Amino acid sequence: MAGEKNKEKLILDAAIALFTTQGFTATRMEDVSKKAGISKGLTYFYYKNKEDLFMALTKKAFDLLKDEFRDTLRAKGKNGLEMLTDLVQRIWKFEKDHPVYYQSIIHFLDLLKKYSNPALKSQINPLILDSIHFHKLLEIQLEPTRLGIQIVSQGIKDGSIRPELQAEITFYTIWSMALGYEKMEGPISFEGKETKISPEAWQRGFLKLMQDMLKGTIQATKPQVVQASLF
Amino acid sequence: MAGEKNKEKLILDAAIALFTTQGFTATRMEDVSKKAGISKGLTYFYYKNKEDLFMALTKKAFDLLKDEFRDTLRAKGKNGLEMLTDLVQRIWKFEKDHPVYYQSIIHFLDLLKKYSNPALKSQINPLILDSIHFHKLLEIQLEPTRLGIQIVSQGIKDGSIRPELQAEITFYTIWSMALGYEKMEGPISFEGKETKISPEAWQRGFLKLMQDMLKGTIQATKPQVVQASLF
Amino acid sequence: MAGEKNKEKLILDAAIALFTTQGFTATRMEDVSKKAGISKGLTYFYYKNKEDLFMALTKKAFDLLKDEFRDTLRAKGKNGLEMLTDLVQRIWKFEKDHPVYYQSIIHFLDLLKKYSNPALKSQINPLILDSIHFHKLLEIQLEPTRLGIQIVSQGIKDGSIRPELQAEITFYTIWSMALGYEKMEGPISFEGKETKISPEAWQRGFLKLMQDMLKGTIQATKPQVVQASLF
Amino acid sequence: MAGEKNKEKLILDAAIALFTTQGFTATRMEDVSKKAGISKGLTYFYYKNKEDLFMALTKKAFDLLKDEFRDTLRAKGKNGLEMLTDLVQRIWKFEKDHPVYYQSIIHFLDLLKKYSNPALKSQINPLILDSIHFHKLLEIQLEPTRLGIQIVSQGIKDGSIRPELQAEITFYTIWSMALGYEKMEGPISFEGKETKISPEAWQRGFLKLMQDMLKGTIQATKPQVVQASLF
DNA sequence: AATGAATGAGTCTTCATTCAT
DNA sequence: TATGAATGAAGACTCATTCAT
């Protein structure tokens, strides 16, 4: 057992590495197997098909994302707004560090939209609906959200967030912002002559606006410090 | 002459219809041709390849999106904040009415991110880089943004938006929110037992938060009315 | 008429230029038309199809080759062996200057082999058999040969070629040698460590052997000079 | 085990059979697979693409040709000139028995010419340059030549070939002749009214000329017998 | 003579997946 | 568990040729 990494993990790690550099479609199952150092047949023993493998990866992504939410919540000595700011920055870091996990989450959200709409459900690849990991995802997908809502609630309780806000809607809005933020990287870093703002200014401004949107009467004793730029 | 639509448009329309119901990958060029009522060869005569066709579609999507921005700006008797609220709702409607156009825009933003990052540029399908429509897109992609920034500037000038805000960063933040909003539709409409909020409540709450974030001292004479739910 | 080159010639010239750089298969009829500065339709007006065009080109190649034979024969003050040596060098020059013409002749010889063998005739592309130029070729293909045989005969008569040789067989043998010579360029110019002979040495040696094979008792008054290397 | 030929060989044999009757271009990979009794995919498993398959075939052709050279050299009781005469006849027989192998060799020589000329190298299909078999060919292509040169050297040593001849150039000249010989089959067998010589006479005459060209003072004890006509 | 939009048969190639061992 | 040879459905793309004008 020792020195013999779990095969399932081996495969998943290989898949992540390849999806990262080549994308899902361009990555062949054969390459995943080769990178994992095992045979193609065994890969199919552990994962029913390519979609199943991707769903397993997505499941892991959600678990890791949940860890970020949990760690944020565990931090001592921060009020709700500070925690929320921290969370957003953690999400950004997560996207930088694990772009494939992040993309898989976005993809799952799109899937969920189709899954929830009878007219669109048929567009989902049947192999995905077959995947056991997809169904696990349906169960756990709300966990990060639940933790996020807890954070907002705490902010309302401790006065760092306006009391009139509704925790759930507020959290979803924050998450929307965080997700959308990433999409702006393209236009902003594209060196058009007209783009005047730097990624750093954009990041700072974004957080400031978010805080303005939420802040209650209680301020942090120490001024909120925006973590060093991710760029 | 009547009944004889321009061939290029015929193809594009067919592509949109098929991409909408089956997605880009699942749509075969042969089906596009058939739906357009022409031969396969002619499709390739007008569009170099599938990617080129998709880029042409994306180009049209940006043009249509720009129209929304322009129409928003043209509206009489609205202050900047009202226009911005209107714009966000127009974007949502755009996404509802033309999901494929919308997705193509999101896709292009991802592309732009890779294109701007030397390390990721190689991940872009060479056929895309070859497409003349892609290069046209690079030129025009900032146009909606420019109009959006104008709207924010106007809001600052007319006092409906806080004067201390920076127009560019503010607009990008709003657009981030709008883009992220759509991703939330999945979790919110997924009928988990735990989801308490309705799409309508979520929409209203989202807009309210956005307005709180921006609003200056001047209020609209008539109270801002959120348009009937899109759902 | 003046300043307006004949269209057929325009097409043929374009075809030669393109076949030279890209080969027959890789050259598209569209490109030929474009290079000729006329429309695709007109190209098909003058040449029934691609094969027909190629046969027309081959016909021209034979005409030009015949000119070389004729010019050789016209030379004053040379005995038969000298003329034959001259001819071989003209053939080499022809191959250097007009590789496509040369290849088309080789191709026609292969065609002729199949055409003469009932078991192989079916392998010939029917479009070739349809071509009027192919049938013209069948008629004229012997013309260069006839001139070549004349040269050998003259050499036998003037004593520069051994009297016991049979003119036809001798000429065919010389032509075989000349045709095969060109195939050796590859191995000889390929810079293997083991190849010791230079193209120039090879050329001189080849001619010397040929002359040894044929020469009668009468030598040229002036020593036979091998023309400056073609390489 | 019996009846279960090696798959690679199965494919190659199928390819030869089809190339022989239909030519390279007209033969579809699917037909090769079908003829080999395996699936299309497996064909591509063993050979990267059609060009690779053709290069593998060419490689085998060179191996077989080398065998002819080797067998010629092994013959007991023959002097060099006799061996050379034997070799030429073996080459002719090889061409008759395996026309596709022979054509593939000619094709490779053309390839080699382009490969050795920087200006022409780009004309070579990239798939060929990719083929591992092509590169093997580059390595082994000189082997038959080396054996041929050995034969000539031996002839010079044993006096059957003129001592003043240079072995390498002489061999190349003989090979040129042998290669060119095959091209003459067309015109000679084409039943034009004017062709007076029979294939048999042509063959005999050709060999005679060749021997005249080379022969030294030593004659074979038994008169050299030209093998029964190949036609 | 001249154009060039329109056709569509033809084929290579890929790759997820299976299964005998 | 583990292998990797074997399968075959699927689809993008080319280009010689035609024909309405």
XYZ file of N, CA, C and O in Angstrom, chain C residues 21-169:
596
model
N 5.920 23.929 -59.049
C 6.162 24.193 -57.640
C 5.372 23.297 -56.698
O 5.765 23.093 -55.569
N 4.231 22.787 -57.183
C 3.389 22.025 -56.251
C 3.057 20.624 -56.714
O 2.484 19.848 -55.941
N 3.375 20.309 -57.923
C 3.000 18.991 -58.432
C 1.588 18.972 -58.977
O 0.792 19.874 -58.710
N 1.295 17.947 -59.733
C 0.006 17.843 -60.412
C -1.167 17.739 -59.435
O -2.112 18.518 -59.494
N -1.068 16.799 -58.515
C -2.191 16.557 -57.601
C -2.475 17.770 -56.730
O -3.629 18.135 -56.512
N -1.429 18.379 -56.223
C -1.622 19.484 -55.292
C -2.095 20.766 -55.974
O -2.515 21.705 -55.308
N -2.019 20.805 -57.277
C -2.446 22.013 -57.978
C -3.938 21.968 -58.268
O -4.447 21.015 -58.843
N -4.634 22.986 -57.833
C -6.084 23.028 -58.037
C -6.412 23.810 -59.297
O -5.754 24.793 -59.632
N -7.430 23.365 -59.964
C -7.842 24.013 -61.208
C -8.122 25.496 -60.956
O -7.866 26.344 -61.802
N -8.652 25.768 -59.789
C -8.940 27.150 -59.434
C -7.676 27.998 -59.453
O -7.688 29.144 -59.916
N -6.616 27.439 -58.941
C -5.358 28.179 -58.904
C -4.815 28.400 -60.309
O -4.255 29.450 -60.613
N -4.967 27.388 -61.136
C -4.524 27.537 -62.517
C -5.272 28.701 -63.165
O -4.667 29.588 -63.785
N -6.575 28.719 -62.983
C -7.384 29.784 -63.571
C -6.937 31.147 -63.067
O -6.763 32.093 -63.833
N -6.783 31.203 -61.750
C -6.403 32.475 -61.136
C -5.065 32.955 -61.692
O -4.915 34.112 -62.076
N -4.117 32.037 -61.737
C -2.787 32.403 -62.228
C -2.856 32.837 -63.694
O -2.115 33.723 -64.135
N -3.755 32.211 -64.434
C -3.895 32.560 -65.854
C -4.684 33.856 -66.018
O -4.753 34.428 -67.108
N -5.280 34.302 -64.925
C -6.027 35.557 -64.979
C -7.384 35.441 -65.637
O -7.941 36.429 -66.116
N -7.899 34.233 -65.660
C -9.235 34.062 -66.244
C -10.115 33.281 -65.281
O -9.687 32.927 -64.189
N -11.316 33.043 -65.687
C -12.252 32.357 -64.790
C -12.114 30.850 -64.918
O -11.612 30.325 -65.908
N -12.613 30.181 -63.881
C -12.573 28.740 -63.862
C -13.352 28.174 -65.052
O -12.907 27.242 -65.726
N -14.501 28.758 -65.277
C -15.349 28.275 -66.366
C -14.637 28.289 -67.702
O -14.762 27.345 -68.495
N -13.884 29.338 -67.925
C -13.211 29.452 -69.215
C -12.102 28.406 -69.353
O -11.855 27.884 -70.454
N -11.488 28.118 -68.244
C -10.458 27.083 -68.266
C -11.075 25.767 -68.749
O -10.494 25.057 -69.570
N -12.267 25.501 -68.253
C -12.945 24.270 -68.655
C -13.487 24.355 -70.073
O -13.836 23.352 -70.674
N -13.585 25.566 -70.566
C -13.995 25.729 -71.962
C -12.863 25.272 -72.891
O -13.082 24.609 -73.901
N -11.654 25.594 -72.482
C -10.503 25.259 -73.318
C -9.981 23.836 -73.079
O -9.474 23.196 -73.991
N -10.087 23.393 -71.851
C -9.623 22.029 -71.533
C -10.739 21.283 -70.819
O -11.218 21.731 -69.777
N -11.091 20.159 -71.370
C -12.247 19.420 -70.859
C -12.164 19.130 -69.364
O -13.170 19.133 -68.662
N -10.975 18.805 -68.911
C -10.797 18.515 -67.489
C -9.302 18.549 -67.149
O -8.469 18.816 -68.011
N -8.998 18.284 -65.913
C -7.615 18.410 -65.448
C -6.683 17.472 -66.222
O -5.554 17.846 -66.561
N -7.150 16.283 -66.468
C -6.335 15.311 -67.201
C -6.095 15.798 -68.633
O -4.989 15.657 -69.179
N -7.124 16.349 -69.214
C -6.996 16.857 -70.576
C -5.932 17.958 -70.625
O -5.097 18.006 -71.532
N -5.978 18.808 -69.613
C -4.974 19.868 -69.520
C -3.573 19.278 -69.411
O -2.627 19.729 -70.068
N -3.464 18.245 -68.616
C -2.154 17.631 -68.432
C -1.678 16.961 -69.722
O -0.487 17.000 -70.056
N -2.602 16.381 -70.448
C -2.225 15.762 -71.717
C -1.796 16.831 -72.732
O -0.855 16.619 -73.511
N -2.455 17.971 -72.688
C -2.063 19.062 -73.582
C -0.641 19.508 -73.257
O 0.176 19.770 -74.147
N -0.382 19.543 -71.961
C 0.957 19.921 -71.517
C 1.982 18.880 -71.983
O 3.079 19.222 -72.439
N 1.603 17.645 -71.867
C 2.512 16.568 -72.295
C 2.777 16.655 -73.800
O 3.893 16.452 -74.271
N 1.718 16.974 -74.514
C 1.868 17.136 -75.968
C 2.911 18.226 -76.265
O 3.796 18.048 -77.105
N 2.797 19.326 -75.545
C 3.743 20.402 -75.766
C 5.153 19.964 -75.390
O 6.135 20.326 -76.041
N 5.239 19.165 -74.331
C 6.544 18.666 -73.898
C 7.192 17.849 -75.007
O 8.389 18.010 -75.302
N 6.410 17.005 -75.630
C 6.968 16.198 -76.722
C 7.395 17.080 -77.894
O 8.415 16.821 -78.536
N 6.624 18.090 -78.187
C 6.994 19.007 -79.270
C 8.329 19.671 -78.970
O 9.204 19.769 -79.838
N 8.468 20.126 -77.733
C 9.718 20.788 -77.365
C 10.886 19.816 -77.384
O 11.994 20.162 -77.799
N 10.618 18.609 -76.923
C 11.682 17.608 -76.932
C 12.103 17.309 -78.367
O 13.294 17.181 -78.674
N 11.087 17.218 -79.225
C 11.404 16.959 -80.628
C 12.306 18.067 -81.183
O 13.223 17.802 -81.965
N 12.033 19.307 -80.770
C 12.867 20.420 -81.218
C 14.327 20.191 -80.842
O 15.239 20.486 -81.621
N 14.532 19.672 -79.654
C 15.905 19.404 -79.223
C 16.551 18.365 -80.146
O 17.711 18.500 -80.540
N 15.797 17.342 -80.445
C 16.317 16.297 -81.337
C 16.634 16.893 -82.713
O 17.686 16.636 -83.299
N 15.695 17.698 -83.186
C 15.881 18.294 -84.513
C 17.106 19.200 -84.549
O 17.934 19.116 -85.451
N 17.216 20.028 -83.517
C 18.357 20.946 -83.466
C 19.672 20.182 -83.402
O 20.682 20.605 -83.974
N 19.646 19.097 -82.696
C 20.858 18.277 -82.608
C 21.256 17.780 -84.001
O 22.428 17.838 -84.398
N 20.267 17.328 -84.694
C 20.510 16.755 -86.014
C 20.980 17.795 -87.020
O 21.730 17.502 -87.953
N 20.532 19.032 -86.802
C 20.873 20.108 -87.750
C 22.306 20.599 -87.619
O 22.843 21.252 -88.509
N 22.888 20.336 -86.440
C 24.230 20.870 -86.173
C 25.206 20.469 -87.274
O 25.264 19.304 -87.672
N 25.949 21.426 -87.721
C 26.908 21.163 -88.801
C 28.238 20.686 -88.224
O 28.605 21.040 -87.105
N 28.964 19.924 -88.951
C 30.333 19.577 -88.591
C 30.484 18.613 -87.430
O 31.542 18.529 -86.819
N 29.415 17.901 -87.111
C 29.550 16.920 -86.041
C 29.287 15.534 -86.606
O 28.406 15.362 -87.460
N 30.030 14.588 -86.101
C 29.733 13.228 -86.523
C 28.611 12.662 -85.650
O 28.180 13.302 -84.674
N 28.156 11.473 -85.956
C 27.014 10.884 -85.261
C 27.228 10.740 -83.765
O 26.340 11.062 -82.969
N 28.382 10.280 -83.369
C 28.630 10.089 -81.939
C 28.637 11.414 -81.209
O 28.110 11.532 -80.092
N 29.223 12.401 -81.864
C 29.212 13.726 -81.243
C 27.781 14.246 -81.105
O 27.406 14.839 -80.090
N 27.012 14.012 -82.126
C 25.610 14.447 -82.049
C 24.879 13.731 -80.925
O 24.092 14.319 -80.191
N 25.152 12.461 -80.797
C 24.467 11.687 -79.760
C 24.858 12.191 -78.370
O 24.027 12.313 -77.468
N 26.138 12.483 -78.219
C 26.598 13.037 -76.948
C 25.914 14.377 -76.697
O 25.446 14.658 -75.584
N 25.853 15.145 -77.727
C 25.178 16.441 -77.627
C 23.709 16.247 -77.234
O 23.189 16.939 -76.357
N 23.099 15.279 -77.858
C 21.680 15.031 -77.576
C 21.444 14.701 -76.108
O 20.535 15.235 -75.465
N 22.260 13.813 -75.604
C 22.089 13.422 -74.197
C 22.220 14.641 -73.294
O 21.434 14.832 -72.358
N 23.181 15.479 -73.609
C 23.334 16.678 -72.789
C 22.164 17.631 -72.950
O 21.758 18.302 -71.999
N 21.611 17.682 -74.132
C 20.412 18.515 -74.331
C 19.239 17.970 -73.514
O 18.435 18.728 -72.969
N 19.154 16.652 -73.470
C 18.057 16.049 -72.693
C 18.223 16.409 -71.213
O 17.269 16.773 -70.535
N 19.446 16.326 -70.729
C 19.683 16.707 -69.332
C 19.306 18.157 -69.087
O 18.703 18.502 -68.079
N 19.686 19.002 -70.011
C 19.379 20.426 -69.855
C 17.861 20.641 -69.892
O 17.315 21.445 -69.141
N 17.244 19.890 -70.766
C 15.783 19.967 -70.871
C 15.138 19.611 -69.519
O 14.223 20.292 -69.045
N 15.648 18.592 -68.908
C 15.106 18.162 -67.615
C 15.334 19.233 -66.553
O 14.468 19.486 -65.714
N 16.501 19.851 -66.581
C 16.795 20.927 -65.626
C 15.886 22.134 -65.862
O 15.354 22.713 -64.925
N 15.748 22.501 -67.119
C 15.011 23.723 -67.436
C 13.498 23.547 -67.342
O 12.784 24.477 -66.986
N 13.038 22.377 -67.709
C 11.584 22.152 -67.735
C 11.234 20.850 -67.030
O 10.747 19.908 -67.664
N 11.464 20.809 -65.734
C 11.227 19.535 -65.033
C 9.813 18.994 -65.227
O 9.620 17.787 -65.289
N 8.847 19.891 -65.312
C 7.473 19.414 -65.459
C 7.258 18.784 -66.828
O 6.610 17.743 -66.942
N 7.809 19.386 -67.846
C 7.706 18.785 -69.178
C 8.344 17.402 -69.162
O 7.811 16.437 -69.691
N 9.494 17.367 -68.546
C 10.221 16.109 -68.497
C 9.411 15.030 -67.770
O 9.234 13.920 -68.258
N 8.904 15.413 -66.601
C 8.102 14.454 -65.833
C 6.886 14.012 -66.622
O 6.467 12.854 -66.548
N 6.315 14.944 -67.349
C 5.109 14.588 -68.105
C 5.454 13.563 -69.179
O 4.644 12.689 -69.500
N 6.642 13.647 -69.710
C 7.062 12.670 -70.718
C 7.259 11.294 -70.088
O 6.786 10.280 -70.606
N 7.921 11.285 -68.954
C 8.094 10.022 -68.222
C 6.717 9.421 -67.911
O 6.477 8.228 -68.079
N 5.840 10.273 -67.446
C 4.492 9.823 -67.115
C 3.800 9.235 -68.340
O 3.130 8.201 -68.264
N 4.002 9.877 -69.461
C 3.358 9.374 -70.679
C 3.923 8.011 -71.082
O 3.190 7.144 -71.563
N 5.208 7.839 -70.839
C 5.801 6.540 -71.172
C 5.198 5.427 -70.312
O 4.925 4.317 -70.786
N 4.956 5.750 -69.044
C 4.299 4.773 -68.174
C 2.892 4.487 -68.685
O 2.411 3.354 -68.661
N 2.240 5.554 -69.109
C 0.884 5.433 -69.633
C 0.880 4.514 -70.846
O 0.001 3.644 -71.001
N 1.852 4.720 -71.669
C 1.950 3.959 -72.911
C 2.139 2.475 -72.616
O 1.606 1.604 -73.323
N 2.880 2.206 -71.568
C 3.108 0.821 -71.162
C 1.785 0.173 -70.772
O 1.474 -0.948 -71.187
N 1.023 0.891 -69.990
C -0.278 0.364 -69.590
C -1.210 0.262 -70.792
O -1.964 -0.703 -70.936
N -1.141 1.252 -71.618
C -2.036 1.299 -72.777
C -1.768 0.122 -73.708
O -2.690 -0.405 -74.355
N -0.509 -0.300 -73.744
C -0.123 -1.386 -74.644
C -0.400 -2.757 -74.052
O -0.311 -3.771 -74.730
N -0.691 -2.789 -72.785
C -0.928 -4.061 -72.107
C -2.398 -4.164 -71.707
O -2.846 -3.494 -70.784
N -3.152 -5.028 -72.412
C -4.590 -5.133 -72.163
C -4.931 -5.342 -70.691
O -5.949 -4.841 -70.205
N -4.038 -6.025 -69.971
C -4.323 -6.281 -68.564
C -4.195 -5.018 -67.714
O -4.766 -4.934 -66.630
N -3.443 -4.067 -68.203
C -3.201 -2.854 -67.408
C -3.989 -1.649 -67.891
O -4.106 -0.640 -67.199
N -4.544 -1.792 -69.082
C -5.217 -0.640 -69.704
C -6.308 -0.063 -68.813
O -6.531 1.153 -68.782
N -6.965 -0.940 -68.068
C -8.072 -0.467 -67.221
C -7.584 0.430 -66.084
O -8.382 1.126 -65.453
N -6.284 0.369 -65.807
C -5.771 1.218 -64.735
C -5.671 2.683 -65.155
O -5.510 3.558 -64.312
N -5.747 2.916 -66.443
C -5.629 4.293 -66.908
C -6.929 5.054 -66.642
O -8.011 4.565 -66.917
N -6.771 6.221 -66.092
C -7.916 7.098 -65.830
C -8.680 7.328 -67.129
O -8.130 7.827 -68.119
N -9.962 7.006 -67.149
C -10.774 7.146 -68.363
C -10.720 8.553 -68.959
O -10.800 8.717 -70.183
N -10.576 9.532 -68.104
C -10.526 10.901 -68.615
C -9.320 11.105 -69.515
O -9.337 11.932 -70.435
N -8.281 10.361 -69.241
C -7.091 10.452 -70.093
C -7.402 9.860 -71.460
O -7.074 10.452 -72.500
N -8.033 8.720 -71.438
C -8.365 8.073 -72.712
C -9.308 8.945 -73.541
O -9.317 8.879 -74.773
N -10.096 9.743 -72.843
C -11.027 10.654 -73.518
C -10.319 11.828 -74.188
O -10.820 12.403 -75.149
N -9.176 12.177 -73.636
C -8.526 13.416 -74.071
C -8.036 13.344 -75.514
O -7.325 12.423 -75.913
N -8.396 14.351 -76.252
C -7.951 14.425 -77.640
C -6.442 14.558 -77.712
O -5.787 14.023 -78.620
N -5.881 15.229 -76.709
C -4.432 15.419 -76.699
C -3.698 14.106 -76.473
O -2.588 13.910 -76.967
N -4.311 13.226 -75.722
C -3.693 11.918 -75.517
C -3.576 11.183 -76.854
O -2.552 10.580 -77.162
N -4.607 11.281 -77.644
C -4.585 10.577 -78.931
C -3.612 11.227 -79.920
O -2.965 10.534 -80.697
N -3.500 12.531 -79.811
C -2.475 13.178 -80.635
C -1.098 12.673 -80.223
O -0.228 12.423 -81.061
N -0.921 12.516 -78.907
C 0.357 12.043 -78.399
C 0.694 10.658 -78.928
O 1.850 10.372 -79.281
N -0.314 9.818 -78.973
C -0.079 8.477 -79.502
C 0.487 8.549 -80.921
O 1.323 7.735 -81.313
N 0.030 9.555 -81.638
C 0.498 9.691 -83.017
C 1.928 10.232 -83.112
O 2.714 9.764 -83.932
N 2.224 11.200 -82.290
C 3.520 11.876 -82.458
C 4.639 11.344 -81.584
O 5.795 11.731 -81.758
N 4.303 10.474 -80.652
C 5.308 10.091 -79.656
C 6.574 9.496 -80.264
O 7.643 9.555 -79.671
N 6.450 8.948 -81.448
C 7.631 8.312 -82.042
C 8.553 9.292 -82.755
O 9.662 8.929 -83.151
N 8.076 10.504 -82.927
C 8.881 11.447 -83.693
C 10.274 11.693 -83.134
O 11.262 11.611 -83.872
N 10.389 11.979 -81.853
C 11.760 12.154 -81.345
C 12.582 10.888 -81.563
O 13.729 10.952 -82.007
N 11.962 9.765 -81.290
C 12.663 8.500 -81.485
C 13.187 8.362 -82.911
O 14.335 7.960 -83.141
N 12.335 8.691 -83.857
C 12.729 8.559 -85.246
C 13.960 9.418 -85.559
O 14.889 8.989 -86.239
N 13.961 10.617 -84.999
C 15.110 11.496 -85.198
C 16.349 10.926 -84.518
O 17.460 10.989 -85.063
N 16.148 10.373 -83.345
C 17.278 9.791 -82.625
C 17.889 8.636 -83.397
O 19.123 8.500 -83.471
N 17.033 7.830 -83.953
C 17.523 6.690 -84.733
C 18.322 7.188 -85.940
O 19.359 6.622 -86.295
N 17.838 8.285 -86.500
C 18.546 8.887 -87.629
C 19.961 9.281 -87.227
O 20.915 9.094 -87.981
N 20.064 9.835 -86.041
C 21.384 10.256 -85.563
C 22.320 9.060 -85.442
O 23.472 9.097 -85.889
N 21.820 7.994 -84.835
C 22.665 6.805 -84.684
C 23.065 6.276 -86.062
O 24.240 5.937 -86.307
N 22.100 6.219 -86.962
C 22.387 5.717 -88.311
C 23.510 6.517 -88.954
O 24.427 5.984 -89.573
N 23.416 7.810 -88.811
C 24.430 8.674 -89.373
C 25.796 8.380 -88.753
O 26.821 8.359 -89.450
N 25.802 8.132 -87.456
C 27.045 7.804 -86.767
C 27.649 6.515 -87.292
O 28.869 6.382 -87.419
N 26.787 5.570 -87.593
C 27.278 4.299 -88.141
C 27.868 4.543 -89.535
O 28.942 4.047 -89.868
N 27.144 5.374 -90.288
C 27.578 5.653 -91.648
C 28.930 6.391 -91.649
O 29.830 6.063 -92.413
N 29.057 7.370 -90.740
C 30.300 8.155 -90.754
C 31.425 7.484 -89.961
O 32.512 8.039 -89.800
N 31.140 6.318 -89.407
C 32.202 5.568 -88.755
C 32.475 5.945 -87.316
O 33.315 5.342 -86.641
N 31.739 6.918 -86.793
C 31.989 7.314 -85.405
C 31.337 6.324 -84.437
O 31.693 6.274 -83.260
N 30.392 5.551 -84.948
C 29.742 4.533 -84.131
C 30.028 3.177 -84.765
O 30.053 3.044 -85.992
N 30.224 2.196 -83.922
C 30.572 0.860 -84.411
C 29.568 0.383 -85.459
O 28.363 0.438 -85.220
N 30.058 -0.144 -86.549
C 29.183 -0.530 -87.652
C 28.291 -1.731 -87.318
O 27.217 -1.877 -87.898
N 28.719 -2.540 -86.357
C 27.912 -3.739 -86.098
C 26.656 -3.435 -85.274
O 25.815 -4.305 -85.076
N 26.542 -2.209 -84.785
C 25.378 -1.895 -83.944
C 24.122 -1.689 -84.774
O 24.177 -1.209 -85.910
N 23.005 -2.023 -84.150
C 21.712 -1.845 -84.808
C 21.170 -0.505 -84.335
O 21.094 -0.228 -83.120
N 20.809 0.352 -85.253
C 20.479 1.745 -84.918
C 19.339 1.870 -83.902
O 19.438 2.624 -82.917
N 18.275 1.131 -84.144
C 17.124 1.297 -83.244
C 17.424 0.889 -81.819
O 17.200 1.643 -80.868
N 17.950 -0.318 -81.701
C 18.266 -0.796 -80.354
C 19.276 0.122 -79.692
O 19.168 0.430 -78.501
